[in-house]
Coordinates of C-alpha atoms in Angstrom, one line a residue:
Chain A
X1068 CA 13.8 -54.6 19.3
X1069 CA 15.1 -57.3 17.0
X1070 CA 16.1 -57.0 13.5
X1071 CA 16.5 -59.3 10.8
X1072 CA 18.0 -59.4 7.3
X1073 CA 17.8 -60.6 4.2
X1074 CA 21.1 -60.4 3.0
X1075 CA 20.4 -61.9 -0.4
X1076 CA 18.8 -58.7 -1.7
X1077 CA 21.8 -56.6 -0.2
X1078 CA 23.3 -54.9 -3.0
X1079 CA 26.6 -52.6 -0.5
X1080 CA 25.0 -49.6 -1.1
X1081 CA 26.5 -48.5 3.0
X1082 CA 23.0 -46.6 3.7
X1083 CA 22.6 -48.3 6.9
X1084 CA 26.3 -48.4 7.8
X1085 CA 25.7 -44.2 7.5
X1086 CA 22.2 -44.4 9.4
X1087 CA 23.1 -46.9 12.4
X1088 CA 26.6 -47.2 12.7
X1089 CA 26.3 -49.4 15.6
X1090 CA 24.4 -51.9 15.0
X1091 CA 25.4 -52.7 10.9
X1092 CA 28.8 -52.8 9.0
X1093 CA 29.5 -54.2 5.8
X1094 CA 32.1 -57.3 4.7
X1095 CA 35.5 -56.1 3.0
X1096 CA 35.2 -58.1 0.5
X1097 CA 31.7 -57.3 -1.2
X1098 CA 30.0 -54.4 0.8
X1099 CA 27.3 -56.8 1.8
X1100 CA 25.9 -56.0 5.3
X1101 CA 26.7 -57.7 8.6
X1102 CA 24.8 -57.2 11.8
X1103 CA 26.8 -56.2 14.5
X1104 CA 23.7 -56.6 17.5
X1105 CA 20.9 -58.3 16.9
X1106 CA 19.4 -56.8 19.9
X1107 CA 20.6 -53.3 19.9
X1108 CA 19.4 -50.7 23.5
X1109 CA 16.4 -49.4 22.8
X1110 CA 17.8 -45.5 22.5
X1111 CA 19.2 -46.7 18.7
X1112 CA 15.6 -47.6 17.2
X1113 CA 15.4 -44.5 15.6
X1114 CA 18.6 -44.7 13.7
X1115 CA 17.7 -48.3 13.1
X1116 CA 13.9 -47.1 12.1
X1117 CA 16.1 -44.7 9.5
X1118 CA 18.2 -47.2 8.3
X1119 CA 15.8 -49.7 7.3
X1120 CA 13.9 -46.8 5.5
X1121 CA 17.0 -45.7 3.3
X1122 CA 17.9 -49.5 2.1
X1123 CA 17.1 -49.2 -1.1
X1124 CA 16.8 -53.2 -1.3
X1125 CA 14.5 -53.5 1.8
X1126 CA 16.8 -55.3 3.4
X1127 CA 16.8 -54.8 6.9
X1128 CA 13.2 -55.8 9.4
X1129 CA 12.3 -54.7 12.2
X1130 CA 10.4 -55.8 15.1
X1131 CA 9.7 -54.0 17.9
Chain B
X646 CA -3.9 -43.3 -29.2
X647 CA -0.6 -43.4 -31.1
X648 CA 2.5 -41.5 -30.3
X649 CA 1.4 -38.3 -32.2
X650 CA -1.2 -37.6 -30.3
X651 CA 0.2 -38.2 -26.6
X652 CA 1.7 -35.9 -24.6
X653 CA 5.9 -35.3 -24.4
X654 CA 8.1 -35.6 -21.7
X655 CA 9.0 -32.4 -20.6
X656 CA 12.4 -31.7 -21.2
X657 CA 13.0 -28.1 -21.3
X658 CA 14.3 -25.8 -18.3
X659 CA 12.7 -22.3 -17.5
X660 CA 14.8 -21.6 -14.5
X661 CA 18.5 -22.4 -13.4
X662 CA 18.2 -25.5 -10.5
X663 CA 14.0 -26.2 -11.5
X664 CA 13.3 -29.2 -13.6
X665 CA 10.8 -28.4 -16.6
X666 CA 7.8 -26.3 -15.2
X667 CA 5.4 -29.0 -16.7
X668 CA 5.9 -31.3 -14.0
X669 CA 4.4 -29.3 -11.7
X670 CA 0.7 -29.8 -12.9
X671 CA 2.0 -33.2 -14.4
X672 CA 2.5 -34.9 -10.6
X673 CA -1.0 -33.2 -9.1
X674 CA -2.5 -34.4 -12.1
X675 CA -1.2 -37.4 -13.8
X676 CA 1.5 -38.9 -11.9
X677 CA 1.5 -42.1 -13.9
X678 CA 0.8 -41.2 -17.2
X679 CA 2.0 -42.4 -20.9
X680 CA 4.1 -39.8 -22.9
X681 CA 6.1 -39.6 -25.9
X682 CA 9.5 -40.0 -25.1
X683 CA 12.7 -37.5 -27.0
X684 CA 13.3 -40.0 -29.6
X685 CA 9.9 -40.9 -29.9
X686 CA 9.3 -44.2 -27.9
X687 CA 6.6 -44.2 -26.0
X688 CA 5.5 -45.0 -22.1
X689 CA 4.8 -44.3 -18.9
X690 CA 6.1 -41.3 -17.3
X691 CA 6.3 -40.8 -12.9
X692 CA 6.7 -37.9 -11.6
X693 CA 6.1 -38.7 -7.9
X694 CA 8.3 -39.5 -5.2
X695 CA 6.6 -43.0 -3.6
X696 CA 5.7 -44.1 -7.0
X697 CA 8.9 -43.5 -8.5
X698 CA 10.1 -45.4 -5.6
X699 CA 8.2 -48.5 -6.1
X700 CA 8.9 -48.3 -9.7
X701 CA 12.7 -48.8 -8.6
X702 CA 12.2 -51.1 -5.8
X703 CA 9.5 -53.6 -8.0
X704 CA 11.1 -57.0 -8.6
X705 CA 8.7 -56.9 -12.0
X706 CA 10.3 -54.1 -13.5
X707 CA 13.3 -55.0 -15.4
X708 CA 16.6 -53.0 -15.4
X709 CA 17.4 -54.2 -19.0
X710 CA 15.6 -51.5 -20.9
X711 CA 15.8 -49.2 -23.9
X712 CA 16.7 -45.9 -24.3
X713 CA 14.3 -43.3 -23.8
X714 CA 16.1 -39.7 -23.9
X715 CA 18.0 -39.8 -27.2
X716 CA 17.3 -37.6 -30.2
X717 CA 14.3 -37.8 -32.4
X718 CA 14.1 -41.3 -34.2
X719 CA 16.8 -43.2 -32.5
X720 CA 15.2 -46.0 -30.9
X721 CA 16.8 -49.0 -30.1
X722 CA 16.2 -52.2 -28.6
X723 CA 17.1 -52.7 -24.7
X724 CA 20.4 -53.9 -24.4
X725 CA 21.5 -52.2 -27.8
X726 CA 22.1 -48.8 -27.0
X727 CA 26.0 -49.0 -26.3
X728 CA 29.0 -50.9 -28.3
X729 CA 30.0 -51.9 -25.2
X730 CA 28.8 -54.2 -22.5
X731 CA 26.9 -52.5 -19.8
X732 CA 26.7 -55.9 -17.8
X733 CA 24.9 -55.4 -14.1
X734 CA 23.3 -51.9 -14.7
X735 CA 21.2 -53.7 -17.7
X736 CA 21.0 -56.9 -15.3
X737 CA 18.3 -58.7 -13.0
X738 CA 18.7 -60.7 -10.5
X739 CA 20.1 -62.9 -9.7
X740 CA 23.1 -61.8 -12.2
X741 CA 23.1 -58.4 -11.1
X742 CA 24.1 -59.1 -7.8
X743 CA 26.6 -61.3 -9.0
X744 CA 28.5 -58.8 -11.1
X745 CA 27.7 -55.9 -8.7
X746 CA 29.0 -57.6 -5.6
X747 CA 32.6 -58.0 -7.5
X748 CA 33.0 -54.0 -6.8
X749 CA 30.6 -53.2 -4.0
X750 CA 33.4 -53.6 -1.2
X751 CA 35.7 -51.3 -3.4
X752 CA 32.8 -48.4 -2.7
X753 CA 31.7 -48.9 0.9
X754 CA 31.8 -45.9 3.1
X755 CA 34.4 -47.7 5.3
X756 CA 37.0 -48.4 2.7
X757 CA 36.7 -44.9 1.0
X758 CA 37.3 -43.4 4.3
X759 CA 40.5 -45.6 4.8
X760 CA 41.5 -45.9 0.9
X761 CA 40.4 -42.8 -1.0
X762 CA 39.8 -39.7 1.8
X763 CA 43.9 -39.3 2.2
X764 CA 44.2 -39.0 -1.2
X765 CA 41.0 -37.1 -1.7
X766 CA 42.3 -34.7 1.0
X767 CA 45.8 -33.9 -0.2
X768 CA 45.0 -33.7 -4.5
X769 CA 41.8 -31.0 -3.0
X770 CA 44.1 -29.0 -0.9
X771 CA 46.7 -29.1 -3.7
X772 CA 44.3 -27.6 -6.1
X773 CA 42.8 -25.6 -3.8
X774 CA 46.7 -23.8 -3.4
X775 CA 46.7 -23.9 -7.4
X776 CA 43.4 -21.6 -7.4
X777 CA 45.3 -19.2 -4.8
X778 CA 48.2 -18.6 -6.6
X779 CA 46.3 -18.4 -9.7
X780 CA 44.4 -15.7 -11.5
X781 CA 42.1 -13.9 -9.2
X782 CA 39.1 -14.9 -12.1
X783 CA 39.0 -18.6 -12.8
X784 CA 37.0 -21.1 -14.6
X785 CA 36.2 -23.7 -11.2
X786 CA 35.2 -26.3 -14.1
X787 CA 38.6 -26.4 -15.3
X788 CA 40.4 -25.7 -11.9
X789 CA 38.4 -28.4 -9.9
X790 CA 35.2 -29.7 -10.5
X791 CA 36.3 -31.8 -13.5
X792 CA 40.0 -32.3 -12.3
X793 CA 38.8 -33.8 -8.8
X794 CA 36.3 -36.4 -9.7
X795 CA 39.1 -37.5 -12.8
X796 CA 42.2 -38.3 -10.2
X797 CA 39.6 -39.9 -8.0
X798 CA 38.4 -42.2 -10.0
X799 CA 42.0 -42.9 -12.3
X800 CA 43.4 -43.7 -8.4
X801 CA 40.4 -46.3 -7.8
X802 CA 40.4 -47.9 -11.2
X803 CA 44.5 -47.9 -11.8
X804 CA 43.7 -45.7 -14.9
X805 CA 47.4 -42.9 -15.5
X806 CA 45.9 -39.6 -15.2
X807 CA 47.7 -38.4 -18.1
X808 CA 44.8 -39.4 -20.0
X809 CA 42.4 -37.5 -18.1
X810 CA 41.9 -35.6 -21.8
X811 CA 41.1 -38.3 -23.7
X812 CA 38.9 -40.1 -21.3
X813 CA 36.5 -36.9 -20.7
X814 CA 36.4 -36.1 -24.6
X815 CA 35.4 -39.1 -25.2
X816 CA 33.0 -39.5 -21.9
X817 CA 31.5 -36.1 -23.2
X818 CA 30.6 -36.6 -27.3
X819 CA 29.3 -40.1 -25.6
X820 CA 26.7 -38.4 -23.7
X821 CA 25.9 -35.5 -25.2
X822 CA 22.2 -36.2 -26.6
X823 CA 22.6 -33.3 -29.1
X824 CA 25.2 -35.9 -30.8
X825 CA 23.8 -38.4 -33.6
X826 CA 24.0 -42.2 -32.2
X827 CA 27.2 -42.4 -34.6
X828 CA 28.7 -39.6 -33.0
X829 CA 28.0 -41.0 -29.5
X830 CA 29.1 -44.3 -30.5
X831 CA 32.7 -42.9 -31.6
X832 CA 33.0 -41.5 -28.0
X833 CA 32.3 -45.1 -26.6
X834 CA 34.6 -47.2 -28.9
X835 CA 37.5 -44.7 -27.9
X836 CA 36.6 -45.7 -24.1
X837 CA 36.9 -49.4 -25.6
X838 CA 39.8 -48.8 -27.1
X839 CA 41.3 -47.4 -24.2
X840 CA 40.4 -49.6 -21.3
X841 CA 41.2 -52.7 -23.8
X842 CA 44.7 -51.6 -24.4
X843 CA 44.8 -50.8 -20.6
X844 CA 43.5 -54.4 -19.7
X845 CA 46.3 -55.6 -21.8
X846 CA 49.0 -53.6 -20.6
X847 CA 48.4 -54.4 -17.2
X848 CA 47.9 -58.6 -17.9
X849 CA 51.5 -57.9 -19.4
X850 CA 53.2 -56.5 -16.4
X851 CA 51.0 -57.9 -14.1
X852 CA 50.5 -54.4 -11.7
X853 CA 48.0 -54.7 -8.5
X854 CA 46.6 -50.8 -8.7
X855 CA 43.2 -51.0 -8.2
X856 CA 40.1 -52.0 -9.4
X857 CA 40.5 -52.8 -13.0
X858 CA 43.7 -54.9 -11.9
X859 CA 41.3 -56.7 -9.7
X860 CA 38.7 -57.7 -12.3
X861 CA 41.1 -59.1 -14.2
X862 CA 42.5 -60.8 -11.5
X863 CA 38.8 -62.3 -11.2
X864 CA 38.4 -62.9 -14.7
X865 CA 41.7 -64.7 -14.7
X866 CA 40.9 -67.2 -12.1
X867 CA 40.6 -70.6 -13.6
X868 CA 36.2 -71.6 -14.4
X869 CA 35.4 -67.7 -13.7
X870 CA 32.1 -66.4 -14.8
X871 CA 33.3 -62.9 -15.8
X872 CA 33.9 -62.5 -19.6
X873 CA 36.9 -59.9 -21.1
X874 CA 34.4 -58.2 -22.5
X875 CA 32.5 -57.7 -19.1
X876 CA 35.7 -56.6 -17.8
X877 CA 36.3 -53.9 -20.5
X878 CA 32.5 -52.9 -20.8
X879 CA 32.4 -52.2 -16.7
X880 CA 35.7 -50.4 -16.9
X881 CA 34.5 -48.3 -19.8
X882 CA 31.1 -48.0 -17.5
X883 CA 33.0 -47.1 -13.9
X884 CA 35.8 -44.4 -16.2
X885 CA 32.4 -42.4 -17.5
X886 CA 30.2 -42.4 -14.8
X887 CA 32.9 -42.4 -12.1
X888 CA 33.9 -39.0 -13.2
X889 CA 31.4 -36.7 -15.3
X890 CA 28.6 -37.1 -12.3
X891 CA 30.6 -36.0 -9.7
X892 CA 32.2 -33.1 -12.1
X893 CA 28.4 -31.9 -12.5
X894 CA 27.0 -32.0 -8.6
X895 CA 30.3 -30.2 -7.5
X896 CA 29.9 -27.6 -10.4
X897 CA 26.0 -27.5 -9.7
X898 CA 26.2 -27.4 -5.9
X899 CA 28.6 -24.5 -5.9
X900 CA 26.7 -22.3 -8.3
X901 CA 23.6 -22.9 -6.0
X902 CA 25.8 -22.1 -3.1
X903 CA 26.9 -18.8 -4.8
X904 CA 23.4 -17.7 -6.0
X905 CA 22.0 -18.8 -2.0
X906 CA 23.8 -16.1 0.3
X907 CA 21.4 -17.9 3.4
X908 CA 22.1 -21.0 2.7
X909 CA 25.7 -20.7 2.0
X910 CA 26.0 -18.3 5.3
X911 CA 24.4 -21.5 7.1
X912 CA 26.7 -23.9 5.6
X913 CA 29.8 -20.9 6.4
X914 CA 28.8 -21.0 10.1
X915 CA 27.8 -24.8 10.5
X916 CA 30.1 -27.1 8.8
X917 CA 28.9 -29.5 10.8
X918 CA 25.8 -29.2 9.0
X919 CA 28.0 -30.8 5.9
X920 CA 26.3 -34.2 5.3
X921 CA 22.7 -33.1 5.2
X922 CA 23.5 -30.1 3.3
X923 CA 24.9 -32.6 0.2
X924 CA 21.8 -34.7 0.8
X925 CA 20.2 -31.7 0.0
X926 CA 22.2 -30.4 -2.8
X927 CA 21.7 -33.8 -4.0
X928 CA 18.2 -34.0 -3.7
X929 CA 17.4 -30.4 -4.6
X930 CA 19.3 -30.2 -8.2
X931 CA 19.1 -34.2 -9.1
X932 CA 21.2 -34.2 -12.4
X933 CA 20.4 -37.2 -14.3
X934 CA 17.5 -34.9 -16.0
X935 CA 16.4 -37.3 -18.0
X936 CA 15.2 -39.7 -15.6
X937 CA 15.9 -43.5 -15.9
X938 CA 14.0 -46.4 -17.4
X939 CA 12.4 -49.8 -16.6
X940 CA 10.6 -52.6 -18.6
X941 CA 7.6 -54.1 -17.1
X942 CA 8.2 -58.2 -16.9
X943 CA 4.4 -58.5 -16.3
X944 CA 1.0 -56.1 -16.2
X945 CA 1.6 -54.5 -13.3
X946 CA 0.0 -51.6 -11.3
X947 CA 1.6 -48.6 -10.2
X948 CA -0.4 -45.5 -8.3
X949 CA -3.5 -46.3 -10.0
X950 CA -2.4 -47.1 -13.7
X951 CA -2.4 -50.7 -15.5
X952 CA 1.1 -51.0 -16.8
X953 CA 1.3 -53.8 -19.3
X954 CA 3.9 -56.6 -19.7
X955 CA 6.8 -54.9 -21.9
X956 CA 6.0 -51.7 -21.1
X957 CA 8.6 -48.7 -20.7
X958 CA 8.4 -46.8 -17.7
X959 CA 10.7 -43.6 -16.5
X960 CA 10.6 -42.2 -13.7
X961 CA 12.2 -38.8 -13.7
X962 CA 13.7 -38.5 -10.6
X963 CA 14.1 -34.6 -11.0
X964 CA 10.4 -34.0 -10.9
X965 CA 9.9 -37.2 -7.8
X966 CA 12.7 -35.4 -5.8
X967 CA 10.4 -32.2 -5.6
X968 CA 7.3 -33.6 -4.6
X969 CA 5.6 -32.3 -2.0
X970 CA 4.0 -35.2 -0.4
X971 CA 7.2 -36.8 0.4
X972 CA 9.3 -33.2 0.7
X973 CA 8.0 -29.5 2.8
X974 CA 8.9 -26.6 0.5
X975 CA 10.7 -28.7 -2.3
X976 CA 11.5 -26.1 -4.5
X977 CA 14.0 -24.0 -1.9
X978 CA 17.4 -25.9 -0.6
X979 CA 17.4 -26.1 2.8
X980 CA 20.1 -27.6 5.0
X981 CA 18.1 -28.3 8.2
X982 CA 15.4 -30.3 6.4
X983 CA 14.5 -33.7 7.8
X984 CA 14.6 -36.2 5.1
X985 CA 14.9 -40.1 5.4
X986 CA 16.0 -40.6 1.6
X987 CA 16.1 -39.2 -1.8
X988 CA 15.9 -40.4 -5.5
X989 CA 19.1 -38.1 -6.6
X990 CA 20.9 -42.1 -6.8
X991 CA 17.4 -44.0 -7.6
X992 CA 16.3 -46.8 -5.5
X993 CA 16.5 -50.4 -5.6
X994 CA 19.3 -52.7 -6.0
X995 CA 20.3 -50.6 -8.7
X996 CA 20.9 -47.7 -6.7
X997 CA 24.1 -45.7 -8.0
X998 CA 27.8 -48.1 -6.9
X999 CA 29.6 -44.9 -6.8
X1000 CA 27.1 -43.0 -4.1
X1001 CA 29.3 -43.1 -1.2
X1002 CA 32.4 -41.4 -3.5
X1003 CA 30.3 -39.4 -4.6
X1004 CA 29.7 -38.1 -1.2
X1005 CA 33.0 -37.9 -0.1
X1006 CA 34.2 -35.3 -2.8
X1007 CA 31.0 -32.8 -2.4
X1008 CA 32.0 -33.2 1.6
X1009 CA 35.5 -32.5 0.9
X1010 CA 35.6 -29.9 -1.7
X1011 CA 32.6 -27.8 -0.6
X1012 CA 33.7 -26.8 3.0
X1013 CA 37.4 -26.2 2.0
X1014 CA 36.0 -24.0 -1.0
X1015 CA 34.4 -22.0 0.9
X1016 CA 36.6 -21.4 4.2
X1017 CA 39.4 -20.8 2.0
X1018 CA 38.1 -18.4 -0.4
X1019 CA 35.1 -16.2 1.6
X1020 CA 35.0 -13.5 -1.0
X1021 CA 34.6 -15.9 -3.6
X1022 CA 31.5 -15.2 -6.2
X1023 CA 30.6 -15.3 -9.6
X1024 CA 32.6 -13.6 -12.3
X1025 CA 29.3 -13.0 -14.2
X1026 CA 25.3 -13.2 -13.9
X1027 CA 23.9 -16.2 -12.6
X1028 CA 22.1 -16.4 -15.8
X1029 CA 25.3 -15.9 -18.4
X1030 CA 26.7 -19.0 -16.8
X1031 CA 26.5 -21.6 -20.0
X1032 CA 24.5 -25.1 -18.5
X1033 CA 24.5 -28.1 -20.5
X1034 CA 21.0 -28.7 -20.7
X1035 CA 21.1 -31.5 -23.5
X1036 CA 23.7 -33.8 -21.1
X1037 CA 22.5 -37.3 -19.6
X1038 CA 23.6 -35.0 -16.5
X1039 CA 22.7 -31.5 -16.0
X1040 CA 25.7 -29.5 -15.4
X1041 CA 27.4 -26.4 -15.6
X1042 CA 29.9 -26.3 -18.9
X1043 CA 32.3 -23.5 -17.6
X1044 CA 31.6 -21.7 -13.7
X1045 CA 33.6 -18.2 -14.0
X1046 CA 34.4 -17.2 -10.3
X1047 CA 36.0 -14.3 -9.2
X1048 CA 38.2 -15.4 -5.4

C-alpha cells in the first residue's frame, strides 16, 4: 500500500487522525495532516480505505 | 417559470426527529430540482446523499453565498446577510484556508483531548451533582445542555462566563428566523459589541487565555493579513456557533434517547458503543434544518441537472442524511450501523471547525447522564415537549425530565 497526500487541500478537520490513528496525525500548530508511515502493514488498509473516504477535502490517495 | 409557480422547500415537520415528509418523494423523484426558497429566492434544491456531497466537495461551487432560509422577502446579496464579518465560512480558496488554518490546530482531536476533556470532565460531573441535589423534575436545557456547550466554548475562546446570558440572548434573537432581519441584526451587533470591547480589554492587559487572545496576537504581528474586523467577526462567529449547536444535539440526542427504550438499553449496556452511537445521533437528527447554500462559479452539472453560473444551490442535509442509497433503514437510529461518513457537519473544506468538540461533549455528557440517573424520563409526553422548529438549528426549547 502507499498513500499520498495533498496537503494543500487539508483543511484539520482530524477525520483521518479518528479513522487510522496510526498511520496520520495532525501539526500543533494548524491541524494540517502529517503522515506518520508512508508504507503502513497491510492489516491497516481498511482503516486507511475509511479514512480517505471520510476526508472531506479528498485529501488522502491510495494505492494499493 | 418564475418563482410563483415553482415548488417550495419543504420546511415543515410532521413528526418529532423526521425532516419535512416532502422529501421523501422529493429525493426518489427530483433530487436536483429548483424550488422557491423561505424568503423567496429561488434555486436548486438536493436532497440526496452523493449529490449533496459533491455539491460540498465541487471546487465550482462557491461558499460565499446568500441567504436562503429567512423570512418572506428578505433577500439579500451574498456576503450581506450579517453586520459582521463572517470571513472563511463565506471564503474560497485559497483565502479560506488561510483564515481557517489560524484555528484548525485549536480543534484537532488531539489537542481537545489534552486541552479541553479535563475541563469538559470535571464542569459535566459538577453539573451532573447539581441535577442530584436538585429538584427531582428539572428543565435539562437549563441544567446542562445549554450550560455545557457555554463554559466549553467561554474556556476555548477566553470569553468570562459570567456573560453566558447575554451571549445566548443575543445568539438566539440572531437566529431565530421568526425574527425580522432588524431584529436579527440587533442580536448580532450586541455579539459585536461584546467581542469588540473584549478584544480591547484583553490588548489592554495583554492576557494569554485562549483563542481570541491568540488572534490578536496574529493580528498584532507586524505586515499581518488578518484585519480587527476579521478578528471580531470570527469571534462573534466561533461564540454563536461554538455554543447553540452543541446545546441543540445534546438536547436532541437525549430526547431521542428517552423516547428509544432499545436503543438507549443498547447504549446502557455498551458504552463502548459511544462513538458510533453520536455518529448516529448526528446523522439521524441533522439540526441545521435548513440546509446550507452554494453559488455556482460556472454551469455546472450535478446528478443529471444543468446548474448555471450564479446559481443558488442547497443542499438540505436533513433530507441527504436519510437517504437510502447511501444509508439501510434511515429513518430508525441505530447504533451498530456501518457508516463511513455523514453530512450532519457538510463536506468539503468547509466542513464544520468545531466537529471534534462537538463530539467530545455528546461523548461526555451522554454516558454520564445516563449511568447516573437510570430512572431518568420525561416529565411529560414526548409530543408536549416545545421544539424550536423556526431555529437555523433544530432544537428542543425546554426538556422537562423527571431523575
Amino acid at each position: 500500500m502507499k498513500i499520498s497526500l495533498d496537503v494543500d487541500k487539508c483543511c484539520g478537520a482530524g477525520q483521518c487522525v479518528l479513522a487510522a490513528p496510526d498511520v496520520f496525525d495532525q501539526r500543533d500548530e494548524d491541524g494540517i495532516v502529517v503522515l506518520l508511515d508512508e508504507n503502513p502493514p497491510a492489516e491497516q488498509l481498511g482503516q486507511v480505505r475509511e479514512a480517505a473516504a471520510v476526508c472531506p477535502a479528498a485529501v488522502i490517495e491510495v494505492q494499493e | 417559470m418564475t418563482s410563483s409557480t415553482l415548488p417550495s422547500m419543504p420546511v415543515e415537520r410532521t413528526t418529532l426527529f423526521d425532516p419535512p415528509q416532502e422529501y421523501t418523494a422529493l429525493r426518489e423523484e427530483h433530487p436536483v430540482t429548483k424550488v422557491r426558497f423561505p424568503n423567496g429566492s429561488t434555486g436548486w434544491l438536493v436532497s440526496r446523499f452523493e449529490e449533496g456531497s459533491e455539491v460540498f466537495a465541487h471546487p465550482k461551487m462557491s461558499a460565499r453565498r446568500p441567504r436562503h432560509d429567512t423570512p418572506e422577502g428578505e433577500v439579500a446579496e451574498a456576503g450581506n446577510d450579517a453586520p459582521f464579518n463572517p470571513t472563511f465560512v463565506m471564503m474560497d480558496e485559497p483565502d479560506h484556508s488561510q483564515y481557517r488554518r489560524l484555528l484548525s490546530g485549536r480543534f484537532t482531536p488531539k489537542s481537545i483531548a489534552k486541552n479541553l476533556q479535563p475541563y469538559l470532565d470535571r464542569i459535566v460531573d459538577e453539573h451532573l451533582d447539581a441535577i442530584e441535589k436538585g429538584p427531582k423534575v428539572f428543565d435539562f436545557v437549563e441544567a446542562l445542555s445549554l450550560p455545557i456547550p457555554c463554559l466549553v466554548i467561554c474556556e476555548l475562546l477566553g470569553v468570562p462566563y459570567a456573560d453566558r446570558d447575554g451571549f445566548h440572548s443575543a445568539t438566539e434573537q440572531m437566529m431565530d428566523l421568526a425574527n425580522s432581519r432588524e431584529e436579527r441584526d440587533k442580536g448580532a451587533h450586541w455579539l459585536i459589541d461584546y467581542i469588540t470591547r473584549l478584544v480591547a480589554e484583553k490588548r489592554r492587559t495583554g492576557v494569554q487565555d485562549g483563542i481570541l487572545a491568540e488572534l490578536i496576537a496574529t493580528a498584532d504581528d507586524e505586515g499581518s493579513f488578518l484585519k480587527d474586523d476579521e478578528v471580531i467577526g470570527m469571534g462573534v462567529l466561533l461564540l454563536f456557533a461554538g455554543h447553540d449547536t452543541t446545546a441543540s444535539m445534546l438536547g436532541l440526542s437525549t430526547l431521542t434517547l428517552l423516547t428509544h427504550p432499545e436503543q438507549r438499553r443498547d447504549l446502557e449496556e455498551h458504552p463502548e458503543k459511544i462513538g458510533p452511537a453520536v455518529e448516529e445521533l448526528l446523522r439521524y437528527l441533522t439540526i441545521v434544518q435548513f440546509g446550507l447554500g452554494r453559488v455556482a462559479l460556472e454551469d455546472v452539472e450535478i446528478g443529471g441537472q444543468q446548474i448555471a453560473a450564479g446559481d443558488l444551490v442547497v443542499v438540505a442535509m436533513p433530507a441527504a442524511n436519510r437517504d437510502p442509497r447511501a444509508f439501510d433503514a434511515p429513518d430508525a437510529p441505530d447504533f451498530d450501523r456501518k457508516m463511513t461518513r455523514h453530512l450532519a457537519f457538510g463536506y468539503g473544506v468547509h466542513q464544520c471547525l468545531g466537529q471534534n468538540v462537538a463530539r467530545a461533549e455528546l461523548k461526555t455528557v451522554l454516558p454520564r447522564l445516563f449511568e447516573r440517573f437510570p430512572n431518568l424520563h420525561l416529565a411529560v409526553a414526548p409530543e408536549e415537549v416545545p421544539m424550536d422548529s423556526l431555529g437555523t438549528n433544530y432544537a428542543v426549547k425546554k426538556l422537562m425530565l423527571r431523575r
